[in-house]
Coordinates of C-alpha atoms in Angstrom, one line a residue:
M1 CA 90.4 108.4 106.9
E2 CA 88.7 110.5 104.3
T3 CA 87.2 109.2 101.1
R4 CA 86.9 111.8 98.4
S5 CA 83.6 112.1 96.6
P6 CA 83.7 113.4 93.0
R7 CA 82.9 116.9 94.4
T8 CA 85.5 117.0 97.2
K9 CA 88.3 119.5 96.9
A10 CA 90.8 118.0 99.4
Q11 CA 94.0 119.8 100.2
I12 CA 97.1 118.7 102.1
T13 CA 100.0 121.0 102.8
R14 CA 103.1 119.2 104.1
K15 CA 106.8 119.6 103.5
G16 CA 106.4 121.9 100.5
F17 CA 103.8 119.7 98.7
T18 CA 100.2 120.8 98.1
L19 CA 97.5 118.3 97.3
R20 CA 95.0 120.0 95.1
L21 CA 92.8 119.3 92.2
S22 CA 94.1 119.9 88.6
R23 CA 93.9 118.4 85.2
L24 CA 97.0 117.3 83.3
P25 CA 97.3 119.9 80.5
Q26 CA 97.8 118.8 77.0
G27 CA 101.6 119.0 76.3
V28 CA 102.2 118.3 80.0
A29 CA 102.7 121.6 81.8
D30 CA 105.4 121.8 84.5
T31 CA 104.4 121.7 88.2
A32 CA 106.0 120.6 91.4
E33 CA 102.7 119.9 93.2
L34 CA 101.1 116.6 94.2
T35 CA 97.7 116.7 92.6
L36 CA 94.9 114.2 92.7
P37 CA 91.9 114.0 90.3
H38 CA 88.6 115.7 90.7
R39 CA 87.0 112.9 88.8
L40 CA 88.3 109.3 88.5
D41 CA 89.2 109.9 84.9
Q42 CA 91.5 112.9 85.7
P43 CA 95.3 112.7 86.1
F44 CA 97.4 113.7 89.0
A45 CA 101.1 114.8 89.3
L46 CA 104.0 115.0 91.7
S47 CA 107.0 117.0 90.8
Q48 CA 108.0 115.8 87.3
T49 CA 105.9 112.6 87.3
W50 CA 102.3 112.6 85.8
V51 CA 99.9 109.7 86.3
D52 CA 96.5 108.9 84.7
F53 CA 94.7 105.9 86.1
G54 CA 91.1 106.5 84.9
G55 CA 88.8 104.0 83.4
V56 CA 86.3 101.2 84.3
G57 CA 86.7 100.2 87.9
A58 CA 88.9 103.2 89.0
A59 CA 88.7 104.4 92.6
S60 CA 90.8 106.6 94.8
L61 CA 91.3 107.4 98.5
V62 CA 93.2 110.1 100.5
L63 CA 94.6 109.8 104.0
P64 CA 95.2 113.5 104.8
Q65 CA 96.8 113.1 108.2
R66 CA 99.5 110.8 106.8
G67 CA 100.0 112.5 103.4
L68 CA 99.1 109.2 101.6
A69 CA 96.9 108.6 98.6
V70 CA 96.0 105.6 96.5
V71 CA 94.4 105.3 93.1
L72 CA 93.2 101.9 92.0
R73 CA 92.4 100.7 88.5
G74 CA 90.7 97.3 88.5
V75 CA 89.5 95.1 91.3
L76 CA 91.0 94.0 94.7
Y77 CA 89.6 90.8 96.1
S78 CA 91.7 90.5 99.2
H79 CA 91.2 94.0 100.8
E80 CA 89.2 97.1 100.7
L81 CA 90.9 100.2 99.2
Q82 CA 91.5 101.8 102.6
D83 CA 93.4 98.6 103.7
V84 CA 96.0 99.3 101.0
L85 CA 97.2 102.4 102.9
S86 CA 97.1 100.5 106.2
L87 CA 99.2 97.7 104.7
Y88 CA 101.7 100.2 103.3
M89 CA 102.1 101.9 106.7
R90 CA 102.5 98.5 108.4
H91 CA 104.7 96.7 105.9
G92 CA 106.4 99.4 103.7
L93 CA 107.1 98.3 100.2
T94 CA 106.3 94.6 101.0
F95 CA 102.6 95.7 101.2
A96 CA 102.0 94.4 97.7
D97 CA 102.8 90.9 98.8
H98 CA 99.4 90.8 100.5
L99 CA 97.3 92.0 97.6
E100 CA 95.1 89.7 95.4
G101 CA 93.2 91.0 92.4
S102 CA 93.1 92.0 88.8
F103 CA 94.5 95.5 89.2
A104 CA 97.1 98.2 88.9
L105 CA 97.4 100.9 91.5
I106 CA 99.3 104.0 92.3
L107 CA 100.4 104.8 95.9
V108 CA 101.6 108.3 96.7
D109 CA 103.7 108.9 99.8
Q110 CA 103.9 112.6 100.1
Q111 CA 106.3 112.7 103.0
A112 CA 108.8 110.5 101.2
G113 CA 108.2 112.2 97.9
H114 CA 107.5 108.9 96.2
I115 CA 105.0 107.6 93.7
W116 CA 104.8 103.8 93.6
A117 CA 103.0 101.8 90.9
V118 CA 102.0 98.2 91.6
T119 CA 101.1 95.7 88.9
D120 CA 99.3 92.4 89.6
R121 CA 100.6 88.9 89.2
I122 CA 99.3 88.3 85.6
G123 CA 99.5 91.8 84.1
S124 CA 95.7 92.0 83.7
V125 CA 95.8 95.9 83.8
K126 CA 98.6 97.5 81.7
V127 CA 100.5 100.5 82.8
Y128 CA 102.5 102.5 80.2
A129 CA 105.4 104.8 80.9
A130 CA 107.5 107.2 78.8
Q131 CA 110.1 109.9 79.5
Q132 CA 109.7 113.3 77.9
D133 CA 111.8 116.5 78.5
G134 CA 112.9 115.3 81.9
K135 CA 109.5 114.2 83.0
L136 CA 107.9 110.7 83.4
L137 CA 104.4 110.1 81.9
V138 CA 102.5 107.1 83.3
S139 CA 99.0 106.0 82.2
T140 CA 96.8 103.0 81.9
D141 CA 95.5 104.4 78.6
L142 CA 97.9 104.1 75.6
N143 CA 95.7 106.5 73.7
Q144 CA 97.2 109.5 75.5
P145 CA 98.4 112.2 73.0
A146 CA 101.7 112.3 74.8
F147 CA 102.2 108.7 73.7
T148 CA 100.3 108.5 70.4
Q149 CA 102.0 111.6 68.9
R150 CA 105.4 109.9 69.1
P151 CA 107.0 108.1 66.1
L152 CA 106.2 104.5 65.6
S153 CA 108.6 101.9 66.9
P154 CA 110.2 99.6 64.3
A155 CA 110.2 96.7 66.7
G156 CA 106.6 97.4 67.8
V157 CA 105.4 97.6 64.2
A158 CA 107.3 94.4 63.4
C159 CA 105.8 92.5 66.4
A160 CA 102.2 93.7 65.6
L161 CA 102.5 92.4 62.0
A162 CA 104.3 89.2 62.7
S163 CA 102.5 88.0 65.9
G164 CA 99.6 90.4 66.3
V165 CA 100.8 91.4 69.8
M166 CA 103.8 93.0 71.5
L167 CA 106.8 91.0 72.8
G168 CA 108.2 92.0 76.2
D169 CA 107.5 95.5 77.3
L170 CA 107.1 97.0 73.8
T171 CA 104.4 99.2 72.4
V172 CA 104.0 100.5 68.9
Y173 CA 105.3 103.9 70.0
Q174 CA 109.0 104.7 70.4
G175 CA 110.0 105.2 74.0
V176 CA 106.6 104.0 75.4
R177 CA 106.9 100.8 77.5
S178 CA 104.5 98.7 79.5
L179 CA 105.5 98.2 83.1
E180 CA 106.4 94.6 84.1
R181 CA 103.7 92.5 85.8
V182 CA 104.0 91.5 89.5
C183 CA 106.3 94.5 90.5
V184 CA 106.4 97.5 92.7
H185 CA 107.6 100.3 90.5
D186 CA 109.3 103.4 91.8
L187 CA 108.3 106.2 89.4
K188 CA 110.8 109.1 89.0
P189 CA 111.4 111.6 86.3
E190 CA 114.7 109.9 85.4
G191 CA 113.0 106.5 84.9
V192 CA 111.2 103.5 86.5
T193 CA 112.9 101.1 89.0
S194 CA 111.0 97.9 89.4
R195 CA 111.1 95.2 92.1
P196 CA 109.2 91.9 91.8
Y197 CA 107.2 91.1 94.9
W198 CA 106.3 87.5 93.9
T199 CA 108.0 84.9 91.8
F200 CA 106.6 81.8 90.1
S201 CA 109.2 79.1 90.7
F202 CA 108.9 75.3 90.6
G203 CA 109.7 73.7 93.9
P204 CA 110.1 69.9 94.5
P205 CA 107.0 68.1 93.2
S206 CA 104.5 67.3 96.0
R207 CA 104.4 63.6 97.1
R208 CA 100.9 63.9 98.4
P209 CA 98.3 61.5 96.9
A210 CA 96.7 62.8 93.7
A211 CA 93.2 62.5 95.3
E212 CA 94.3 64.8 98.1
L213 CA 95.7 67.3 95.7
Q214 CA 92.5 67.1 93.7
A215 CA 90.4 67.8 96.7
E216 CA 92.5 70.8 97.7
L217 CA 92.3 72.2 94.1
A218 CA 88.5 71.8 94.2
G219 CA 88.4 73.9 97.4
L220 CA 90.7 76.6 95.9
L221 CA 88.5 76.8 92.8
R222 CA 85.4 77.4 94.8
A223 CA 87.1 80.0 97.0
A224 CA 88.5 81.8 93.9
V225 CA 85.0 82.1 92.4
D226 CA 83.4 83.2 95.7
R227 CA 86.0 86.0 96.1
R228 CA 85.2 87.4 92.7
L229 CA 81.4 87.1 93.1
R230 CA 81.6 89.3 96.2
R231 CA 82.9 92.1 93.9
A232 CA 80.8 91.3 90.8
G233 CA 77.7 93.3 91.3
P234 CA 74.1 92.3 90.3
R235 CA 74.6 91.2 86.6
V236 CA 77.2 88.5 86.3
F237 CA 78.0 87.5 82.7
L238 CA 80.2 84.5 81.8
S239 CA 82.0 84.2 78.4
L240 CA 81.0 80.7 77.6
S241 CA 82.6 78.4 75.0
G242 CA 82.3 74.7 74.4
G243 CA 85.6 73.6 76.1
Y244 CA 86.5 72.6 79.7
D245 CA 87.5 75.9 81.3
S246 CA 84.4 78.1 80.9
R247 CA 82.0 75.2 81.5
G248 CA 83.8 74.5 84.8
L249 CA 83.3 78.1 85.7
L250 CA 79.7 77.9 84.8
S251 CA 79.2 75.0 87.1
L252 CA 81.0 76.8 90.0
L253 CA 79.0 80.0 89.4
S254 CA 75.7 78.2 89.2
G255 CA 76.4 76.6 92.5
S256 CA 76.5 80.0 94.2
G257 CA 72.8 80.5 93.9
R258 CA 73.2 83.7 91.9
E259 CA 71.5 84.4 88.7
I260 CA 74.1 83.9 86.0
H261 CA 74.0 85.3 82.4
T262 CA 76.1 83.6 79.7
F263 CA 77.1 84.7 76.2
A264 CA 78.9 83.3 73.2
Y265 CA 79.6 84.7 69.8
S266 CA 79.0 83.3 66.4
D267 CA 79.5 84.2 62.8
G268 CA 75.9 83.8 61.6
P269 CA 73.6 81.2 63.1
P270 CA 75.6 78.8 65.4
R271 CA 76.9 75.8 63.5
M272 CA 76.3 72.4 65.0
D273 CA 78.9 71.4 67.5
S274 CA 80.4 74.9 67.5
D275 CA 81.3 76.8 70.6
A276 CA 78.1 78.9 70.4
D277 CA 76.0 75.8 69.8
V278 CA 77.5 73.9 72.8
A279 CA 77.4 77.1 75.0
G280 CA 73.7 77.3 74.4
Q281 CA 73.2 73.7 75.5
L282 CA 75.4 74.3 78.6
A283 CA 73.4 77.3 79.6
R284 CA 70.2 75.3 79.4
Q285 CA 71.7 72.5 81.5
Y286 CA 72.7 75.0 84.3
G287 CA 69.7 77.3 84.0
A288 CA 71.7 80.3 82.9
R289 CA 70.2 83.1 80.8
H290 CA 72.0 82.9 77.5
V291 CA 72.6 85.2 74.6
T292 CA 74.4 84.5 71.3
L293 CA 76.1 87.6 69.9
Q294 CA 77.1 88.2 66.3
A295 CA 80.9 88.3 66.0
Y296 CA 80.9 90.4 62.8
R297 CA 78.0 92.3 61.2
G298 CA 79.5 92.9 57.8
D299 CA 80.9 96.4 58.3
L300 CA 84.6 96.0 57.8
D301 CA 85.4 99.7 58.2
A302 CA 83.7 99.7 61.6
T303 CA 85.6 96.6 62.7
L304 CA 88.9 98.0 61.6
Q305 CA 88.1 101.2 63.5
R306 CA 87.1 99.4 66.7
N307 CA 90.3 97.3 66.5
A308 CA 92.4 100.4 66.1
A309 CA 90.7 102.5 68.8
W310 CA 90.2 99.7 71.3
G311 CA 93.1 97.4 70.7
Q312 CA 95.6 100.4 70.9
G313 CA 98.2 98.4 69.0
V314 CA 98.8 96.0 71.8
A315 CA 95.9 93.6 71.4
N316 CA 95.7 91.0 68.6
F317 CA 93.1 91.7 65.9
C318 CA 89.7 90.9 67.5
D319 CA 87.4 88.9 65.1
E320 CA 84.5 89.5 67.4
A321 CA 84.8 93.2 68.1
D322 CA 81.1 93.7 67.1
A323 CA 80.1 91.2 69.7
W324 CA 81.7 93.2 72.5
A325 CA 79.9 96.3 71.3
E326 CA 76.6 94.4 71.4
L327 CA 77.3 93.0 74.8
A328 CA 77.6 96.5 76.3
E329 CA 73.8 96.9 75.5
H330 CA 73.1 94.1 78.1
A331 CA 74.8 96.2 80.9
P332 CA 76.8 93.5 82.7
S333 CA 78.3 94.5 86.0
A334 CA 81.0 91.9 85.7
I335 CA 82.4 89.5 83.0
F336 CA 83.9 86.2 84.1
A337 CA 86.3 84.4 81.7
G338 CA 88.2 81.1 81.8
E339 CA 91.9 81.8 81.2
Q340 CA 93.9 79.3 83.2
L341 CA 97.4 77.9 83.8
F342 CA 96.7 74.2 84.1
G343 CA 98.1 73.1 80.8
W344 CA 97.2 73.4 77.2
Y345 CA 98.8 70.8 75.0
D346 CA 98.7 67.0 75.2
R347 CA 102.4 67.0 74.3
P348 CA 104.7 69.8 75.7
A349 CA 107.0 71.5 73.3
Q350 CA 110.3 69.7 72.7
T351 CA 112.1 72.5 70.9
M352 CA 112.3 76.3 71.2
T353 CA 110.5 76.6 67.9
E354 CA 107.6 74.5 69.2
L355 CA 107.6 76.4 72.5
L356 CA 107.3 79.7 70.7
Q357 CA 104.5 78.4 68.4
H358 CA 102.6 77.1 71.5
A359 CA 102.9 80.7 72.8
R360 CA 101.6 81.8 69.4
L361 CA 104.9 83.4 68.5
P362 CA 106.0 82.6 65.0
D363 CA 109.6 83.1 63.8
A364 CA 110.7 85.9 61.5
Q365 CA 109.5 83.9 58.5
A366 CA 106.1 85.2 59.5
L367 CA 106.9 88.5 57.8
S368 CA 107.9 86.9 54.5
G369 CA 104.6 87.8 53.0
L370 CA 106.0 91.3 52.6
Q371 CA 109.0 90.1 50.7
G372 CA 108.9 91.1 47.1
V373 CA 106.1 93.7 47.6
L374 CA 108.1 95.8 50.1
Q375 CA 111.5 97.3 49.3
E376 CA 114.2 94.9 50.5
G377 CA 115.7 97.4 53.0
D378 CA 112.3 98.1 54.6
Y379 CA 111.5 94.4 54.7
A380 CA 114.9 93.6 56.3
R381 CA 114.4 96.3 58.9
L382 CA 111.1 94.8 60.1
R383 CA 112.4 91.2 59.9
D384 CA 115.5 92.0 61.9
A385 CA 113.6 94.0 64.5
Y386 CA 111.2 91.2 65.1
G387 CA 113.9 88.6 65.1
G388 CA 115.9 90.6 67.7
E389 CA 112.9 90.9 70.1
L390 CA 112.2 87.1 69.7
Q391 CA 115.8 86.3 70.5
A392 CA 115.8 88.6 73.6
L393 CA 112.6 86.8 74.8
T394 CA 114.1 83.4 74.5
Q395 CA 117.3 84.5 76.3
R396 CA 115.2 85.6 79.3
L397 CA 113.8 82.1 79.8
P398 CA 115.7 80.2 82.5
S399 CA 117.6 77.1 81.7
G400 CA 117.3 73.7 83.4
L401 CA 113.5 73.4 83.2
D402 CA 111.5 70.6 81.6
P403 CA 109.1 71.3 78.7
T404 CA 106.0 71.6 80.9
Q405 CA 107.7 74.1 83.2
L406 CA 109.0 76.1 80.2
E407 CA 105.5 76.3 78.8
T408 CA 104.1 77.5 82.1
L409 CA 106.7 80.2 82.4
T410 CA 106.2 81.3 78.8
Y411 CA 102.5 81.6 79.5
L412 CA 103.2 83.8 82.5
E413 CA 105.8 86.0 80.8
Q414 CA 104.3 86.3 77.3
L415 CA 101.2 84.5 76.2
G416 CA 99.1 85.6 79.2
P417 CA 100.2 89.2 79.8
R418 CA 101.0 90.1 76.2
R419 CA 98.3 88.3 74.2
L420 CA 95.3 87.2 76.4
M421 CA 95.3 90.0 79.0
P422 CA 95.3 92.9 76.5
W423 CA 92.4 91.2 74.6
R424 CA 90.4 90.9 77.8
E425 CA 91.3 94.4 79.0
Q426 CA 90.9 96.3 75.7
F427 CA 87.7 94.6 74.5
A428 CA 85.8 92.9 77.4
G429 CA 87.2 95.4 79.9
R430 CA 85.5 98.3 78.0
V431 CA 82.2 96.7 78.9
A432 CA 82.6 95.7 82.5
P433 CA 85.4 94.6 85.0
V434 CA 86.8 91.3 84.0
H435 CA 87.2 88.5 86.5
L436 CA 89.6 85.5 86.0
P437 CA 89.1 83.1 88.9
L438 CA 91.2 80.4 87.3
L439 CA 94.3 82.7 87.6
D440 CA 93.7 83.4 91.3
G441 CA 96.9 83.9 93.3
Q442 CA 96.3 80.9 95.6
L443 CA 95.9 78.7 92.5
L444 CA 99.2 80.0 91.1
D445 CA 100.9 79.2 94.4
F446 CA 99.3 75.8 94.4
M447 CA 100.6 75.1 90.8
Q448 CA 104.3 75.6 91.8
T449 CA 104.6 72.2 93.5
L450 CA 102.3 70.0 91.4
P451 CA 103.9 66.9 89.8
R452 CA 104.3 67.6 86.1
Q453 CA 102.1 64.7 85.0
L454 CA 99.2 66.3 86.8
I455 CA 99.7 69.6 84.8
R456 CA 99.9 68.0 81.4
E457 CA 96.5 67.7 79.6
K458 CA 94.9 69.5 82.6
T459 CA 94.7 66.2 84.4
L460 CA 94.3 67.5 87.9
F461 CA 92.1 70.4 86.8
K462 CA 89.7 68.2 84.9
G463 CA 89.6 65.7 87.8
A464 CA 88.7 68.5 90.3
L465 CA 86.0 69.9 88.1
L466 CA 84.4 66.4 87.6
A467 CA 84.6 65.7 91.3
L468 CA 82.7 68.9 92.0
D469 CA 80.2 68.2 89.2
P470 CA 79.9 64.7 87.8
G471 CA 77.5 66.0 85.1
L472 CA 80.1 68.5 83.7
L473 CA 80.6 66.6 80.4
S474 CA 76.9 65.7 79.8
V475 CA 77.1 68.1 76.9
P476 CA 79.9 67.0 74.5
L477 CA 82.9 69.3 73.9
A478 CA 82.7 71.7 70.9
R479 CA 84.4 70.6 67.8
V480 CA 84.8 73.9 66.0
S481 CA 85.0 77.6 67.1
G482 CA 82.5 78.8 64.5
Y483 CA 82.9 82.5 65.1
A484 CA 85.8 83.7 62.9
P485 CA 84.5 85.3 59.7
D486 CA 86.0 84.6 56.3
W487 CA 88.2 87.6 56.3
N488 CA 89.7 86.7 52.9
A489 CA 86.2 87.0 51.4
E490 CA 85.4 90.2 53.3
L491 CA 88.6 91.8 52.1
L492 CA 87.8 90.9 48.6
R493 CA 84.3 92.3 49.0
H494 CA 85.6 95.6 50.3
R495 CA 88.8 95.8 48.2
G496 CA 87.6 98.7 46.1
A497 CA 86.7 100.9 49.0
L498 CA 89.9 99.9 50.9
K499 CA 92.1 100.9 47.9
R500 CA 90.3 104.2 47.5
Q501 CA 91.0 105.0 51.2
L502 CA 94.7 104.0 50.8
G503 CA 94.9 106.3 47.8
T504 CA 93.8 109.4 49.8
G505 CA 94.7 108.8 53.4
H506 CA 98.0 109.3 55.2
S507 CA 99.4 107.3 58.1
R508 CA 102.7 107.2 60.0
L509 CA 102.8 103.5 59.1
D510 CA 103.7 104.6 55.5
E511 CA 107.3 105.0 56.7
F512 CA 107.4 101.2 57.2
V513 CA 104.8 99.9 54.8
P514 CA 103.7 102.4 52.1
P515 CA 100.1 102.3 50.9
E516 CA 101.3 101.0 47.5
T517 CA 102.5 97.8 49.3
V518 CA 99.1 97.3 51.0
M519 CA 97.4 97.8 47.6
A520 CA 99.6 95.2 46.1
L521 CA 98.8 92.7 48.8
L522 CA 95.1 93.4 48.2
D523 CA 95.5 92.8 44.5
R524 CA 97.1 89.5 45.2
L525 CA 94.2 88.3 47.2
G526 CA 92.2 85.5 45.5
P527 CA 89.4 83.1 46.5
D528 CA 90.4 80.9 49.5
R529 CA 90.5 77.5 47.9
K530 CA 91.0 75.2 50.8
N531 CA 91.1 71.5 50.0
P532 CA 88.6 69.9 52.4
V533 CA 90.2 66.4 52.0
R534 CA 93.6 67.7 52.7
S535 CA 92.3 69.8 55.7
A536 CA 90.7 66.7 57.2
L537 CA 93.8 64.6 56.8
G538 CA 95.9 67.3 58.4
A539 CA 93.5 67.5 61.3
L540 CA 93.7 63.7 61.7
R541 CA 97.5 63.8 61.5
R542 CA 97.6 66.3 64.4
T543 CA 95.5 64.1 66.8
P544 CA 97.4 62.5 69.8
L545 CA 96.7 59.0 68.5
M546 CA 98.1 59.6 65.0
G547 CA 101.0 61.6 66.5
A548 CA 101.9 58.6 68.7
A549 CA 101.6 56.2 65.8
L550 CA 103.5 58.3 63.1
G551 CA 105.7 60.4 65.3
V552 CA 105.4 64.2 65.8
R553 CA 106.4 66.2 62.8
P554 CA 108.3 69.4 63.7
P555 CA 106.4 72.6 63.0
L556 CA 107.3 74.3 59.7
P557 CA 108.0 78.1 59.6
R558 CA 105.4 79.8 57.5
P559 CA 104.3 83.4 56.8
V560 CA 101.3 85.0 58.3
D561 CA 98.4 84.3 55.9
R562 CA 97.7 87.3 53.6
A563 CA 94.3 88.1 54.9
T564 CA 95.6 88.3 58.5
L565 CA 98.6 90.4 57.5
L566 CA 96.2 92.8 55.7
L567 CA 93.9 93.1 58.7
R568 CA 96.9 93.9 60.9
L569 CA 98.3 96.5 58.4
L570 CA 94.9 98.2 57.9
T571 CA 94.4 98.4 61.7
L572 CA 97.8 99.8 62.3
R573 CA 97.2 102.4 59.5
R574 CA 94.1 103.5 61.3
L575 CA 95.9 103.7 64.6
A576 CA 98.7 105.8 63.2
E577 CA 96.6 108.2 61.1

C-alpha cells in the first residue's frame, strides 16, 4: 500500500484512466481522468463526476496496484483508513456495514469506473450533490461557487425562514441536494443512486431484566467513549451544560485518566442555576479545566456574517457563534458533545402536530409573520412550498408505530441530521473534529429492542449513568440556559445601521422577500414586554405534575417570533449577496 504525502505525485495508468494531480477549475472544466488531490483540500475527478472532500479531519489513501483510492472526511473509530480498501476488496459494496464513525467518505474503483460515497448512520458529515451540463458535482462544502451561484430554492428559503433548517434533502440552492445518511451512493453524471446499508427498526421488546439491560448499557457507554478517546488527540474538550447528557459524558471522560477540558457559553456573567453556572460546578467536581465563553460580544454585524458564512443556509441561527470563534483560540484537538437518542420528553407526542413540534418543526403558520408585509402572492409561494415539504416528510414516516417509536425515527430522519448535526458540523466542526459517543452505532443497535418504558424519560440511560457514578447528581440540574442574547433588543439597537444596509445592498433573497419587507418588520419591532407572572404560570402549566392534573393542552400553531424571523432573513440576505 502507498500513502500519499502532501508532496507525492502518484500516477496510475489502467484501462484508459490516469490518476494524476489536478485542481478542479472554476466553472468545472471537462476531463475524463481520475484525479486525486495534491493537498487534502483539493478536488478530484473521474469522467464527468467531480468530488471535493476537503476540510477538518480529511485524509486520503491510494492503492496503486489495485486502482483503488479512498478519501475520508471525519473520523473512523472502527478501522484505520487502509482497512477501508481491504474491506471493499473483501466484501464489495457491503463494506460500509462494518464502519463505525462520524464521517463521509469517497471510494474510487478505477477498474470498475465507479465512485462511491458513503454517509454515516446519523448524517454527521453532509455531502452535497448537483448536476450541471451533464456533470455531477459532489462536495462536503456547500460554499462551492458551482452551488452558491445557482438561483435560490423557494422550498429551501421557506424552510430556512419557518424552521431555521432544511427539511429532507433540501438546501437553499436550486438543484443542490444533500445525500441521505446511512447509504452507499453510486455517483454518476446522470445522478446519484443510493442504497441504505443499515436500518433502524424496532424489534420485539427485550424481556431481559431491566438491571441486566442497564449493566449492558453502562458497558456500551464506556466502550463508546473509549473508542473516541483513541482518536481524540491531546486536548480533549467537552461541551458542558447543566443537564444529564453532557455531565454523564464528563463522568465517563474523567474516568479515563485523561486531562479533560470543559467549556460552556453564557450571555454575560453566568446566571445562578444556568447551564454555564452549573457547568462550572461540575467541572470543579470532576477536576476538569473549565472555561466560560461569551455567546455574543455585541457585534450584530459580525454574528450575522458568521452565521451566513459558517451556517451555509443549512444550520439554524447560532446564538453562540462568537463562542465558537473564541473556542478556536484554545486549540482543542477534539470536541465531545452529548447528543443522544434515549428519549427527550416526559410525554411522547400524541398527534402529528405535537410530533413535529417535538422535532422543532412548526406548521406553515410559522410564516404568518410575513403576511401583510409581503405581497400576498409571494407569501403564498413560501407558505405553500414549506407546507408541501412538511407534508412530504410526514408521509415518509412509517405507520403502525407507537408515539415513542415515531419520535425516535423522527429524530433519526430529521431532528438529528437536519438540525443538530449541521449545527455541530458547521460551527463546532470548524474548530476541531466533533465526537458524539452517545450516538455510537452499538448504542443505536441496542436501542432497537429496548422496552418503550425504558426509553421514555431516559429511564434506562439515567439509571446506567447513576450506576457508573452515584455522585452524578451531586450538583443540581440547571434551571435556565442563560446564553441566548436578547435579540429583540439587539435588533432595536442596530436598527438604523441595518436599514441603511438594506437600502444600499442587493441580495438574491430580494426575489422572495424584498428589502422593503425586512425594513417594515424592523419598524414593527418594539420593546419585548413579557409578563413575568404569565410566563411563570405558563411554565408551571407545562410541568408533568400540572399536566397530569389538568390534562395536556394541545400545542397551538403560532408564527415565528419577529426577532427570530428577522435574524433568519438578515442571515439569508448575507448568504445570497
